[in-house]
XYZ file of C-alpha atoms in Angstrom:
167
model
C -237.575 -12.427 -172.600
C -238.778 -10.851 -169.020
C -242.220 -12.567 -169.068
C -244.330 -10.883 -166.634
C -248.030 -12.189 -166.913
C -249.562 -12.004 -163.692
C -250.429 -8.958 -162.135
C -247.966 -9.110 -158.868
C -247.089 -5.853 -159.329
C -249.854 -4.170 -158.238
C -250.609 -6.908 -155.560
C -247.039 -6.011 -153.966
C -246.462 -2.297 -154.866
C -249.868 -1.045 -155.702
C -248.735 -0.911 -159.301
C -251.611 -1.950 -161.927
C -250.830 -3.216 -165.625
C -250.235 -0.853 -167.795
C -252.118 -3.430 -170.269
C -253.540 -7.079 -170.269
C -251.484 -9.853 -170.495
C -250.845 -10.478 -173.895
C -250.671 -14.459 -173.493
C -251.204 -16.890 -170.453
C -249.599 -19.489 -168.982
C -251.666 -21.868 -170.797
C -250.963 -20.852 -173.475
C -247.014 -20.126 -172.934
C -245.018 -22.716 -174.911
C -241.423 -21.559 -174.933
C -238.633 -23.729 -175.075
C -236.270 -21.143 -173.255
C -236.973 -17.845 -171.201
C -234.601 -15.582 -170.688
C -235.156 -13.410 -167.004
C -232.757 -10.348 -167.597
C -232.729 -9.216 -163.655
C -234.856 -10.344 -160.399
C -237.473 -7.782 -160.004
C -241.358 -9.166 -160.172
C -242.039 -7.344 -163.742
C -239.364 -9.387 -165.151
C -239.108 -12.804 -162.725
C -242.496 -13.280 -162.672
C -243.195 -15.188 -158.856
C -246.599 -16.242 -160.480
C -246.104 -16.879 -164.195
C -242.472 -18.238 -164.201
C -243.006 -21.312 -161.725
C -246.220 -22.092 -163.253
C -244.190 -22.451 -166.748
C -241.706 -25.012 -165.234
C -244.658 -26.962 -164.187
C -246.530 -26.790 -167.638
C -243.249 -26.912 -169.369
C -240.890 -29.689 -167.818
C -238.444 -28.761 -170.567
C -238.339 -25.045 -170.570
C -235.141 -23.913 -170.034
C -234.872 -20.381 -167.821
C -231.624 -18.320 -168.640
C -230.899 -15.771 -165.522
C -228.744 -13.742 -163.544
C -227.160 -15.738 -160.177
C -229.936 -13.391 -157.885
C -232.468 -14.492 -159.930
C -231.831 -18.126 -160.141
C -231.662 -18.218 -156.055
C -235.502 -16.928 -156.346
C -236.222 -19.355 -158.975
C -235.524 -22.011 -156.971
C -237.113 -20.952 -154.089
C -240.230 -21.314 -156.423
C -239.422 -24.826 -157.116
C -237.953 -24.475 -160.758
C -235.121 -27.685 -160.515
C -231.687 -26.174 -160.615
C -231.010 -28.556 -164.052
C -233.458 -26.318 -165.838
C -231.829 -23.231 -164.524
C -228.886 -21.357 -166.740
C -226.918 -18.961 -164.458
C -225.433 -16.133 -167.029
C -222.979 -13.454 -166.153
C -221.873 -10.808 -169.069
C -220.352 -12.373 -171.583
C -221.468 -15.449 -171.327
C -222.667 -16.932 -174.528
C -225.154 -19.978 -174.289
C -225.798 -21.737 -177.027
C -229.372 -23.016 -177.650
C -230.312 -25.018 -180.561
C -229.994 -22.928 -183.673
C -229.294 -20.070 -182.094
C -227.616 -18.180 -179.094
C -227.764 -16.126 -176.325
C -225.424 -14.008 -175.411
C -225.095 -11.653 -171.464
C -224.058 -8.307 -172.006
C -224.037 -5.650 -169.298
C -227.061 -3.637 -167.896
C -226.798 -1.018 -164.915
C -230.434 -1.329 -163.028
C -230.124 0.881 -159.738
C -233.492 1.060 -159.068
C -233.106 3.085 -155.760
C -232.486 1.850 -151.978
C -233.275 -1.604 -151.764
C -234.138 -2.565 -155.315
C -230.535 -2.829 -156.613
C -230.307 -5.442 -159.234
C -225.994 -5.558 -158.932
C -225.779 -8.579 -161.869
C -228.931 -6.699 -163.871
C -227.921 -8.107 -167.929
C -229.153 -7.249 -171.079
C -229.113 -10.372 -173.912
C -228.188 -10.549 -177.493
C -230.036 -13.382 -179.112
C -228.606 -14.689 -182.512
C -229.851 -16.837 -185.431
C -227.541 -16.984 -188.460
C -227.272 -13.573 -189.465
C -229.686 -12.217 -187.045
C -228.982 -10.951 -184.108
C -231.361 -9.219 -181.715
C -230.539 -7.114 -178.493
C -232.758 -6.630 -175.787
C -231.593 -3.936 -172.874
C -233.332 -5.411 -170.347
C -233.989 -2.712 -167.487
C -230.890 -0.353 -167.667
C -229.578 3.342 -167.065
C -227.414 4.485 -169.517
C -223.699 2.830 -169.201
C -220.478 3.452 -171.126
C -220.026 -0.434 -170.819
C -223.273 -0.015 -173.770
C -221.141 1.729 -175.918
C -218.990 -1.297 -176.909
C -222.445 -3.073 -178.420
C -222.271 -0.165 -181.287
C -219.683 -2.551 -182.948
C -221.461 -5.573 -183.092
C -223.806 -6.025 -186.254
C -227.081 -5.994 -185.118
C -230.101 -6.747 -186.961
C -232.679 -5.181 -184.286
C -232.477 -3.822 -180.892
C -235.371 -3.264 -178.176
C -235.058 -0.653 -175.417
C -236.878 -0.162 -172.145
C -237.399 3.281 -172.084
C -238.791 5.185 -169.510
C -236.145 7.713 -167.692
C -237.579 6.865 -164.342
C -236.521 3.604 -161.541
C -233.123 2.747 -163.027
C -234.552 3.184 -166.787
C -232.791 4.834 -169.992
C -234.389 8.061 -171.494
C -235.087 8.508 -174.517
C -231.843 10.855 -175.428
C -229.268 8.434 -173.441
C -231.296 5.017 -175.181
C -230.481 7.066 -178.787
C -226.570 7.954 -177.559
């Protein structure tokens, strides 16, 4: 989920890693990625079409904004999932499901179809926010049975705090 390898970051906005890479592309082998929104620390404009290439089966499971960028960088529409909240795409064992995110990252960096994903496997299920600000539409995930859930938490560019990732 949200691979972001390369450093484009700080090439574009002057912001450096906060650490290395923890794998590279060469060593990449998923069968799906999931891209929860279209900004650079989670579409990757380096990482994510070198993947396609290396991986001609990978599957890449995105928001509609995102998958226009994606195929700007020559990932082939046919490996492209568009997924809008609610959408549940199965993959192998397992599934995927869209739920909603709110990523208003200021004035020019709105992410309007921004989505968090549920990922299930038998009784597992896994939630990942995805960049979001706190939401009543969150809420409604307090009834599903999850197993785990990961937060990005920061309280700064369209990010949950702490207090409003616990509510």
């Amino acid at each position: 989920i949200d691979p972001y390898l390369s450093d484009i970051v700080a090439e574009i906005f002057g912001q450096k890693r906060a650490f290395p890479a923890p794998i590279s592309v060469e060593e990449a082998q998923p069968d799906f990625v999931i891209c929860t929104h279209l900004h650079e620390d989670h579409l990757d404009p380096i990482f994510i079409p070198a993947l396609a290439r290396a991986r001609p089966n990978c599957v890449f499971l995105m928001p509609p904004t995102a998958m226009g960028r994606a195929r700007t960088w020559g990932v082939p529409n046919s490996r492209i999932v568009p997924m809008i909240y609610g959408q549940v795409e199965p993959l192998r064992d397992m599934s995927v499901t869209a739920v909603p995110a709110r990523h208003i990252a200021g004035p020019g960096f709105e992410a309007p179809d921004a989505m968090g994903a549920i990922l299930r496997a038998g009784a597992v299920s896994i939630y990942h926010t995805g960049d979001t600000e706190y939401d009543v539409r969150l809420r409604d995930l307090r009834e599903l049975k999850l197993s785990m859930a990961t937060f990005c938490i920061n309280g700064i560019s369209g990010n949950m705090n702490a207090r409003e990732a616990a509510l």
